[in-house]
PDB file of C-alpha atoms in Angstrom:
ATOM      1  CA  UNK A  13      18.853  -9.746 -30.507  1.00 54.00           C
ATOM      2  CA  UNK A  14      15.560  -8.935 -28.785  1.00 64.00           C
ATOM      3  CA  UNK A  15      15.637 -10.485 -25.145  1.00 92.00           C
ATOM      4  CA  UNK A  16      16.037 -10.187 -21.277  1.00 95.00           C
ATOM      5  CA  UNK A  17      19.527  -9.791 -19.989  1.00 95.00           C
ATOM      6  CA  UNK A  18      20.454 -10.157 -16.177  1.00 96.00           C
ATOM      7  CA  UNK A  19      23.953  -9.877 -14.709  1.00 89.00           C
ATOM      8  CA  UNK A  20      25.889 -11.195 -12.941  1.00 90.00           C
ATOM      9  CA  UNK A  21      24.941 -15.462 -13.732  1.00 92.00           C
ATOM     10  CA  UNK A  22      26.292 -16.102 -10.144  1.00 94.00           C
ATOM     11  CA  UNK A  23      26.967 -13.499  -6.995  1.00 94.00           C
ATOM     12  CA  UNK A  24      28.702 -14.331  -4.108  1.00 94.00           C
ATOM     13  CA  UNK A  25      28.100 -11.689  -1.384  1.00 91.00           C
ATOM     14  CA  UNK A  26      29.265 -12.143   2.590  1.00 91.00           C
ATOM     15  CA  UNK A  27      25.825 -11.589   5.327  1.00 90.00           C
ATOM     16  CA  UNK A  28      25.245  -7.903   6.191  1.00 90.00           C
ATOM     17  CA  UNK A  29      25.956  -6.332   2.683  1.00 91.00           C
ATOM     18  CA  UNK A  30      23.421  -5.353   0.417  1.00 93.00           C
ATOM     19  CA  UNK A  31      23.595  -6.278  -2.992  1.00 94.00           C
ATOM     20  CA  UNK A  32      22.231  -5.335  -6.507  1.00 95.00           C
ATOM     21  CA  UNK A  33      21.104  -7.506  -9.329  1.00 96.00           C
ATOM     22  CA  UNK A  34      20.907  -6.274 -12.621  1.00 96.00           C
ATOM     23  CA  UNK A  35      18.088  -6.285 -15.217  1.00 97.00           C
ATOM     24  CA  UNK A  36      17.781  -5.185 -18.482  1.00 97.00           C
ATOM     25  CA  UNK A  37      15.165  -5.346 -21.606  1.00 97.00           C
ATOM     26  CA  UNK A  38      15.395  -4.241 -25.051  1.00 96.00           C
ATOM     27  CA  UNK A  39      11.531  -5.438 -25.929  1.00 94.00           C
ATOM     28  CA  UNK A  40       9.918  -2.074 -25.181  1.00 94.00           C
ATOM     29  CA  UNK A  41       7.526  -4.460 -22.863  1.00 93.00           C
ATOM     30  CA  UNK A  42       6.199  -2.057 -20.258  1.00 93.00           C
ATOM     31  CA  UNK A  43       5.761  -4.529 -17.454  1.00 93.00           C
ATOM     32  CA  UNK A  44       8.816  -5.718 -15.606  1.00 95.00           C
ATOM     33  CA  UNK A  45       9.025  -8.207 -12.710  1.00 95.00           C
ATOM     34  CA  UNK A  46      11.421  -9.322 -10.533  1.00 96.00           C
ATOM     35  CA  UNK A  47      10.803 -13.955  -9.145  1.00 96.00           C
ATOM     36  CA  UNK A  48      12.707 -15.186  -6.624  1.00 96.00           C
ATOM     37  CA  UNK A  49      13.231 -19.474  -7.082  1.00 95.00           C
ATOM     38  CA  UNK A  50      14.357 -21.723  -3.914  1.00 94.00           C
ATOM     39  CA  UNK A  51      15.499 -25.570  -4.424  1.00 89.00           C
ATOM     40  CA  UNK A  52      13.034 -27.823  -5.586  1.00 85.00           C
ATOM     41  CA  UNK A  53      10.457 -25.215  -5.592  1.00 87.00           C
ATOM     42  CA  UNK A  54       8.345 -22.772  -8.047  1.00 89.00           C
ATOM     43  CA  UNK A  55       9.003 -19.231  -8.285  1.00 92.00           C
ATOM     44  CA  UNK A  56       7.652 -16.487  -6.490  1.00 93.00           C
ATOM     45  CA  UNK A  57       6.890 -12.528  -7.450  1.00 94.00           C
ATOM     46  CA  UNK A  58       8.944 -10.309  -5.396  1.00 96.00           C
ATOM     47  CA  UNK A  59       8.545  -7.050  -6.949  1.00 96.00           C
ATOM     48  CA  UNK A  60       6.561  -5.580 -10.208  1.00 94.00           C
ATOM     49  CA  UNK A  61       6.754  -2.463 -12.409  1.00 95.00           C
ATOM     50  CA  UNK A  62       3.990  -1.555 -14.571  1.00 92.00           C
ATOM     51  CA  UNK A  63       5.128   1.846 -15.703  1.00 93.00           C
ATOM     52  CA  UNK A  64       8.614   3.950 -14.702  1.00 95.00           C
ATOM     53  CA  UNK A  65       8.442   5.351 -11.382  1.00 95.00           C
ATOM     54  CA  UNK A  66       6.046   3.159 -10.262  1.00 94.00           C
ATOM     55  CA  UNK A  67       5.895  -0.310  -9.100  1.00 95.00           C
ATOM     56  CA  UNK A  68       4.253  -2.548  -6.515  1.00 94.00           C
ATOM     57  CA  UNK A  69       5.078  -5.186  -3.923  1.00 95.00           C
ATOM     58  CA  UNK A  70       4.673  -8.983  -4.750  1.00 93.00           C
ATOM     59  CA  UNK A  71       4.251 -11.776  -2.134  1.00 92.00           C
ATOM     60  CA  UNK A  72       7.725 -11.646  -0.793  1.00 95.00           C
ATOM     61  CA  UNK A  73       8.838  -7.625  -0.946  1.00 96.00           C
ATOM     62  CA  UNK A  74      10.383  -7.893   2.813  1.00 96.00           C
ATOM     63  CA  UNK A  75      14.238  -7.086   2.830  1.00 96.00           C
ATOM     64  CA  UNK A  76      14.184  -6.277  -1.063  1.00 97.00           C
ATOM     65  CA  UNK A  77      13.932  -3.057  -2.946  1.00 97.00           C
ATOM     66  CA  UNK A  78      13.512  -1.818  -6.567  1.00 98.00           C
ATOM     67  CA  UNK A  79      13.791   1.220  -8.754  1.00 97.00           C
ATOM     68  CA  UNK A  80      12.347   2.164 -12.482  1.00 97.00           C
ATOM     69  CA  UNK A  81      13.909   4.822 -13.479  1.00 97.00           C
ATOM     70  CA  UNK A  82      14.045   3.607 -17.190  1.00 96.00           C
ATOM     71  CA  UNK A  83      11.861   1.467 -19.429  1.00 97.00           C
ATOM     72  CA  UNK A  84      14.508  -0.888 -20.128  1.00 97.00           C
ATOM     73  CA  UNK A  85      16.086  -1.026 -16.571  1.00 97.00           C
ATOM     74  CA  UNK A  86      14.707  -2.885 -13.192  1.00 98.00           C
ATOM     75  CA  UNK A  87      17.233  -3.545 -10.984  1.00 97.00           C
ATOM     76  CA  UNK A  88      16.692  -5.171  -7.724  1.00 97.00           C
ATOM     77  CA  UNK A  89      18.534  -5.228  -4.144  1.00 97.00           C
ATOM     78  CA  UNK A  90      18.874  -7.633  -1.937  1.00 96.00           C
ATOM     79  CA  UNK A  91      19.031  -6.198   1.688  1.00 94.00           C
ATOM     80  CA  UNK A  92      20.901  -6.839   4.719  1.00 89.00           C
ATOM     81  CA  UNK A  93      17.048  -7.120   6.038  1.00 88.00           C
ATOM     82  CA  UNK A  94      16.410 -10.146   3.762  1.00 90.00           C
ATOM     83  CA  UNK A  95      16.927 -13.394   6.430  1.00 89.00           C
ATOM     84  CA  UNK A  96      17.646 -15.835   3.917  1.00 92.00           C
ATOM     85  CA  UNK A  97      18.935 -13.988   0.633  1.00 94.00           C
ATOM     86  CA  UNK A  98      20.707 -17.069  -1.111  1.00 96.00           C
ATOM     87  CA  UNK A  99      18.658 -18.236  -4.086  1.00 96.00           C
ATOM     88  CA  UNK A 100      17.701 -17.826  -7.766  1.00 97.00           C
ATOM     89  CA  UNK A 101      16.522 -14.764  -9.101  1.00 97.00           C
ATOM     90  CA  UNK A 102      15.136 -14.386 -11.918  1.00 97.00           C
ATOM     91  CA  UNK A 103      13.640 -10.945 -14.251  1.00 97.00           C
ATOM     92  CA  UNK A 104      10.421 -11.276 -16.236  1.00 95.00           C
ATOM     93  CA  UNK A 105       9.020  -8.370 -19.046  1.00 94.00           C
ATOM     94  CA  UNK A 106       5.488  -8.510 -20.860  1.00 91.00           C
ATOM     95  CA  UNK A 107       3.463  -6.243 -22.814  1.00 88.00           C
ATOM     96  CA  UNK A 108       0.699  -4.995 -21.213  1.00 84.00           C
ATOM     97  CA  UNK A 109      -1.549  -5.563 -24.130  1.00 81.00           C
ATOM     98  CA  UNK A 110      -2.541  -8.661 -25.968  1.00 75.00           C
ATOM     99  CA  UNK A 111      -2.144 -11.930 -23.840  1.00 72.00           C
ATOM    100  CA  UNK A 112       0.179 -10.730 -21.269  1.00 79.00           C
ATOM    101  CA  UNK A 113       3.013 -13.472 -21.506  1.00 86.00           C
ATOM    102  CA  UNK A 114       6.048 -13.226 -19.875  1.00 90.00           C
ATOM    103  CA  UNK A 115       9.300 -13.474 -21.082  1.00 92.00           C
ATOM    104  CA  UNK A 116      11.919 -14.498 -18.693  1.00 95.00           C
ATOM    105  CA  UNK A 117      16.285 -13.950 -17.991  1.00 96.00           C
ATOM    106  CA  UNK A 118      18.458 -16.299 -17.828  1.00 95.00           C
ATOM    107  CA  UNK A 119      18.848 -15.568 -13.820  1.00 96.00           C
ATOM    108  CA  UNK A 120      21.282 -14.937 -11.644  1.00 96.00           C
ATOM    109  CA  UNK A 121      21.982 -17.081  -8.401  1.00 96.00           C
ATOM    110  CA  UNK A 122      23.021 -15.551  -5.530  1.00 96.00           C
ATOM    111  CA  UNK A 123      25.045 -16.657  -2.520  1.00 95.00           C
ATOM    112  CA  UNK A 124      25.070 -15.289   0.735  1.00 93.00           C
ATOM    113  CA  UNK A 125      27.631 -16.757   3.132  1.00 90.00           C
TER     114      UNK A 125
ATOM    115  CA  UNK B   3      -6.431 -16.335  -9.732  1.00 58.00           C
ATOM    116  CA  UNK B   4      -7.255 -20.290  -9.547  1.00 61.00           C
ATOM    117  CA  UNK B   5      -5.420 -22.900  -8.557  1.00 88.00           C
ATOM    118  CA  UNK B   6      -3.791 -25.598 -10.295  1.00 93.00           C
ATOM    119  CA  UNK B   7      -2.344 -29.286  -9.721  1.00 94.00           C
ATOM    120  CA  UNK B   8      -0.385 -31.351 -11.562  1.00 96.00           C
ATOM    121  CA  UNK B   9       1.510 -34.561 -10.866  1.00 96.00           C
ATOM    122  CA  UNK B  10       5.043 -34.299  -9.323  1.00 95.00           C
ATOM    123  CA  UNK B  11       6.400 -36.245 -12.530  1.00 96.00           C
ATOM    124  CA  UNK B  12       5.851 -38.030 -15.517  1.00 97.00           C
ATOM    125  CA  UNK B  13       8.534 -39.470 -18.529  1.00 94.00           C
ATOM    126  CA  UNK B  14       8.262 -40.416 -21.748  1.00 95.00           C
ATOM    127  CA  UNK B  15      10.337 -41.771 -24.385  1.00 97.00           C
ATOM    128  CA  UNK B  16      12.531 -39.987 -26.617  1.00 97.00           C
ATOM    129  CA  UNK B  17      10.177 -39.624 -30.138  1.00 97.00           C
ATOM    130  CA  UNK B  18       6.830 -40.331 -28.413  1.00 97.00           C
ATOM    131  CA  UNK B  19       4.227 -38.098 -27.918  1.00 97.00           C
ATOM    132  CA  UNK B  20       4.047 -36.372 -23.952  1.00 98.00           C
ATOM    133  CA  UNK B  21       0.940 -35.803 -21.965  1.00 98.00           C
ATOM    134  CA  UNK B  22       1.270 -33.366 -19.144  1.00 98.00           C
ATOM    135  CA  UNK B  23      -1.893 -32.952 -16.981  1.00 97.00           C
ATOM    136  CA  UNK B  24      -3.185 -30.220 -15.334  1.00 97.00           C
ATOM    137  CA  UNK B  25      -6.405 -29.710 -13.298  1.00 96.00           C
ATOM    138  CA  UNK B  26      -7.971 -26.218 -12.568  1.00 94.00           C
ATOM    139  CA  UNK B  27     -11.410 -26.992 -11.472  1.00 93.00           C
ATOM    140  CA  UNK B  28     -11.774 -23.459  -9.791  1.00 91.00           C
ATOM    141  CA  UNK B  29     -11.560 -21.657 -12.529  1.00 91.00           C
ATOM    142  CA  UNK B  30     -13.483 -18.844 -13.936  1.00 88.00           C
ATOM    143  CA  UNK B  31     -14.879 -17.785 -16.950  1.00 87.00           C
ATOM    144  CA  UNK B  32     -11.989 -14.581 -17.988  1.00 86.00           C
ATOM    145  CA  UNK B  33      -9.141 -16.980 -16.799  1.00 90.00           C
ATOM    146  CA  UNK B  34      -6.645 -18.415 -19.282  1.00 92.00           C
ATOM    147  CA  UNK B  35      -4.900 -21.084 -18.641  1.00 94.00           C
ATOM    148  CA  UNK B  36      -0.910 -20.707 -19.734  1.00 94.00           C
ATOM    149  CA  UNK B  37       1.900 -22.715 -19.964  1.00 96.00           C
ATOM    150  CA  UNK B  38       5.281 -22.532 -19.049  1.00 96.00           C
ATOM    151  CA  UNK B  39       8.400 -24.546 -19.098  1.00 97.00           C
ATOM    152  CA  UNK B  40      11.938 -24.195 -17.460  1.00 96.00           C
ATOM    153  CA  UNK B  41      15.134 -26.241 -17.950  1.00 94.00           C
ATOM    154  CA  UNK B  42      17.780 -26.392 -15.310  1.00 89.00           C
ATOM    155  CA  UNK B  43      19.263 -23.585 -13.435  1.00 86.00           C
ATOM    156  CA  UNK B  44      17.546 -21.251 -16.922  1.00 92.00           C
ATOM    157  CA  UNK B  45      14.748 -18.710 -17.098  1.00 93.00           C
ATOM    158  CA  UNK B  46      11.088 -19.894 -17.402  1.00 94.00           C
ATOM    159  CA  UNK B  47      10.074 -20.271 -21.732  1.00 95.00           C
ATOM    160  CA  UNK B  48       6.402 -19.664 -22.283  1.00 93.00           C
ATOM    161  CA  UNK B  49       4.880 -22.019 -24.524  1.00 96.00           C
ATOM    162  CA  UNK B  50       1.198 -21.680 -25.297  1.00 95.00           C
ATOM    163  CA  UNK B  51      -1.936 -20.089 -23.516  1.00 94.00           C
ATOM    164  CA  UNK B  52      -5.722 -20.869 -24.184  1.00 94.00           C
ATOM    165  CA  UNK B  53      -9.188 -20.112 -22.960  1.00 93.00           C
ATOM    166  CA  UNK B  54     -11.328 -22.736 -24.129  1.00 92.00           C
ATOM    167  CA  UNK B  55     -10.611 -23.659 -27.679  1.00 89.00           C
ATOM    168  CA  UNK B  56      -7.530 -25.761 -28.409  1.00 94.00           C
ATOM    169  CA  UNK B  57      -4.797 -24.324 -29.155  1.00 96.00           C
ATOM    170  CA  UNK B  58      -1.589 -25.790 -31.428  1.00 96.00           C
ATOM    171  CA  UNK B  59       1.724 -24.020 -31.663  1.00 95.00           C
ATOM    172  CA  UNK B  60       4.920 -24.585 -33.043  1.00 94.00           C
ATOM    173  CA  UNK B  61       5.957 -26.029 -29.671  1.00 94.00           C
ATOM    174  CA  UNK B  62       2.836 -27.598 -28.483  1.00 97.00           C
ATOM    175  CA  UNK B  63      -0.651 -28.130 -28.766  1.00 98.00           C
ATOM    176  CA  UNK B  64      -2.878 -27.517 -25.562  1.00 98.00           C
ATOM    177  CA  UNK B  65      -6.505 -29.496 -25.149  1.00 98.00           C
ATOM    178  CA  UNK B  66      -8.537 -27.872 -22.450  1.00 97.00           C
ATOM    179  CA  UNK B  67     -11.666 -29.976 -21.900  1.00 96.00           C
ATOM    180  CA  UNK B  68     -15.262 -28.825 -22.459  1.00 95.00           C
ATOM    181  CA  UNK B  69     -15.918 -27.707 -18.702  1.00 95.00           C
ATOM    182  CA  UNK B  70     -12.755 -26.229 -18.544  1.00 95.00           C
ATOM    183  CA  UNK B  71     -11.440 -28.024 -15.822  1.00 95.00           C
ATOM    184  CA  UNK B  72      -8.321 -29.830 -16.712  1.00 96.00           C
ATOM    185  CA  UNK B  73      -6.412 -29.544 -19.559  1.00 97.00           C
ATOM    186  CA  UNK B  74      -3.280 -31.426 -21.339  1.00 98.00           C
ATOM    187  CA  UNK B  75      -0.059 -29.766 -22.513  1.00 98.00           C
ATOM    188  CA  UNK B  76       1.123 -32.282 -25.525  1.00 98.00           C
ATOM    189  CA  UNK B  77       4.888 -32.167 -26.914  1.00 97.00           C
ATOM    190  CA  UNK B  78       3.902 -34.744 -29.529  1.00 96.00           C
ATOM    191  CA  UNK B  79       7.556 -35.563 -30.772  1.00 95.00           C
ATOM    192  CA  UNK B  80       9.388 -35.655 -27.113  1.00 96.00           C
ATOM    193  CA  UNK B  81      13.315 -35.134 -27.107  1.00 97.00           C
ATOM    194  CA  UNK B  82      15.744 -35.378 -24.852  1.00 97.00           C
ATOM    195  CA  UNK B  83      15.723 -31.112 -24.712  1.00 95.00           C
ATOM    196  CA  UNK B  84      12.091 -31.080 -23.840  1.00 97.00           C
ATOM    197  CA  UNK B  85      13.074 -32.459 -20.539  1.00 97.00           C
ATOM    198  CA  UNK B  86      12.383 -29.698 -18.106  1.00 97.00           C
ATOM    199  CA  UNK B  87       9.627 -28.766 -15.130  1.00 96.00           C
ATOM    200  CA  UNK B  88       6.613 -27.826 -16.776  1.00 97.00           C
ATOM    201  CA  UNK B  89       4.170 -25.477 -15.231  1.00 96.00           C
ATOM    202  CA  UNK B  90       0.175 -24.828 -15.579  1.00 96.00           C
ATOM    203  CA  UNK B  91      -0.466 -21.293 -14.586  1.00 93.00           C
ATOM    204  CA  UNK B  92      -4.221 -20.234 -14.489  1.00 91.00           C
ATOM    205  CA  UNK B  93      -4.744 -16.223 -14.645  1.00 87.00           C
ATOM    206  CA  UNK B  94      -6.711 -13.429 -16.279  1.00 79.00           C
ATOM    207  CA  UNK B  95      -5.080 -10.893 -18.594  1.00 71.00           C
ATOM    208  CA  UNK B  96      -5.648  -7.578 -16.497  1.00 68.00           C
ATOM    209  CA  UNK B  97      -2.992  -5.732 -16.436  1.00 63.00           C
ATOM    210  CA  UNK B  98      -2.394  -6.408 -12.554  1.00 69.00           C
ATOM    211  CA  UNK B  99      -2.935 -10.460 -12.785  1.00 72.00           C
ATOM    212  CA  UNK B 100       0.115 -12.329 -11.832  1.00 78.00           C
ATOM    213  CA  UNK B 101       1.847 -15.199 -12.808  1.00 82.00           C
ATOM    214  CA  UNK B 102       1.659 -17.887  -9.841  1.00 85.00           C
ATOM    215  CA  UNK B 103       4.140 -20.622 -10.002  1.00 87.00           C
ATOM    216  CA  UNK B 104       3.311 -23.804  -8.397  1.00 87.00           C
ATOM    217  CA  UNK B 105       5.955 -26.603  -7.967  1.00 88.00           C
ATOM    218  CA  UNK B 106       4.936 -27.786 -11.773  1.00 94.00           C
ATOM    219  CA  UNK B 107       5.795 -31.160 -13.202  1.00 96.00           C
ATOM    220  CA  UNK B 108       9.088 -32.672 -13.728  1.00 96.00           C
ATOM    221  CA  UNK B 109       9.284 -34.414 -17.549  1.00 98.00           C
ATOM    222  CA  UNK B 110      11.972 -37.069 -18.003  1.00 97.00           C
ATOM    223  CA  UNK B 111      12.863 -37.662 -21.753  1.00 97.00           C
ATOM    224  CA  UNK B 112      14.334 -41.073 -21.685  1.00 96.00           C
ATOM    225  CA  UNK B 113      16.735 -41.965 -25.123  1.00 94.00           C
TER     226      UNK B 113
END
């Protein structure tokens, strides 16, 4: 099965430890993209990666970090820097030819207590 | 990329045809407009994209109106699954145009 996998579904971390979400694709998209989702509320772009070894800041890169070492791999960490970590987060991967649509994980919500 | 609205909420009945609204009156001329729709606590699905012509999928047909400033997602057999927050997302196809997510529009299937 073609698709976006992310792991853990939930995370339950105590405040001060940093903590790493995983995200995998097997849909040879080159684009990957890393939303973060609060109650009630749409989602927002974090972090993006265009190509391996590179990526670029979204709207709400403070206290997160990512890597891109592989096509199929983005994972993202939640800092100790990150003021108000618990939420939804959610992994995105589209083509970068055609139409550009994203294709979306099932998530993985994350508690910080 | 332009901005969109759409009404907090809207529900249908179960087997009727649903109308979701959006308005984009900002937008330019190399901006699609895309839809998007995501059930509880799961990942966003993409469901259709269009320029200016209509556009019909297996999921749902999108009219986008002459000026291109509105357009109407339609799930023309509603069921209870299709209930879900549905988003309008206006945005070119560069390579470095984003997907911005407003608060969308809540769809209630009702049996």
């Amino acid at each position: 099965d073609g698709g976006i996998t992310q792991s853990p579904k939930y995370l339950f971390r105590k405040e001060g430890q940093n903590v790493t979400l995983s995200c995998e694709q097997n849909l040879n998209h080159d684009a990957m993209y890393w939303y973060r989702q609060d109650p009630g509320q749409g989602l927002r772009l974090i972090y993006y990666s265009q190509i391996v070894n590179d990526f670029q800041k979204g709207d709400i890169a403070e206290g997160y970090s990512v890597s891109r070492e592989k096509k199929e791999s983005f994972p993202l960490t939640v800092t100790s820097a990150q003021k108000n970590p618990t939420a939804f987060y959610l992994c995105a991967s589209s083509s970068l030819q055609g139409t550009y649509e994203q294709y979306f994980g099932p998530g993985t919500r994350l508690t910080v207590t | 990329d332009a901005k969109t609205t759409q009404p907090p909420s809207m529900d249908c009945a179960e087997g009727r045809a649903a109308n979701l609204p959006c308005n984009h009156s900002t937008i330019s001329g190399n901006e699609y407009v895309y839809w998007y729709r995501q059930i509880h606590s799961q990942g966003p699905q993409y469901i259709i994209h269009g320029l200016k012509n209509n556009e019909t999928n297996e999921m749902a047909s999108l009219i986008i109106t002459e000026d291109r400033k509105s357009s109407t997602l339609i799930l023309p057999h509603a069921t209870l699954r299709d209930t879900a927050v549905y988003y309008c997302i206006v945005r070119s196809t560069g390579a470095n145009s984003k997907l911005t997510f407003g608060k969308g529009i809540t769809l209630s299937v009702r049996p």
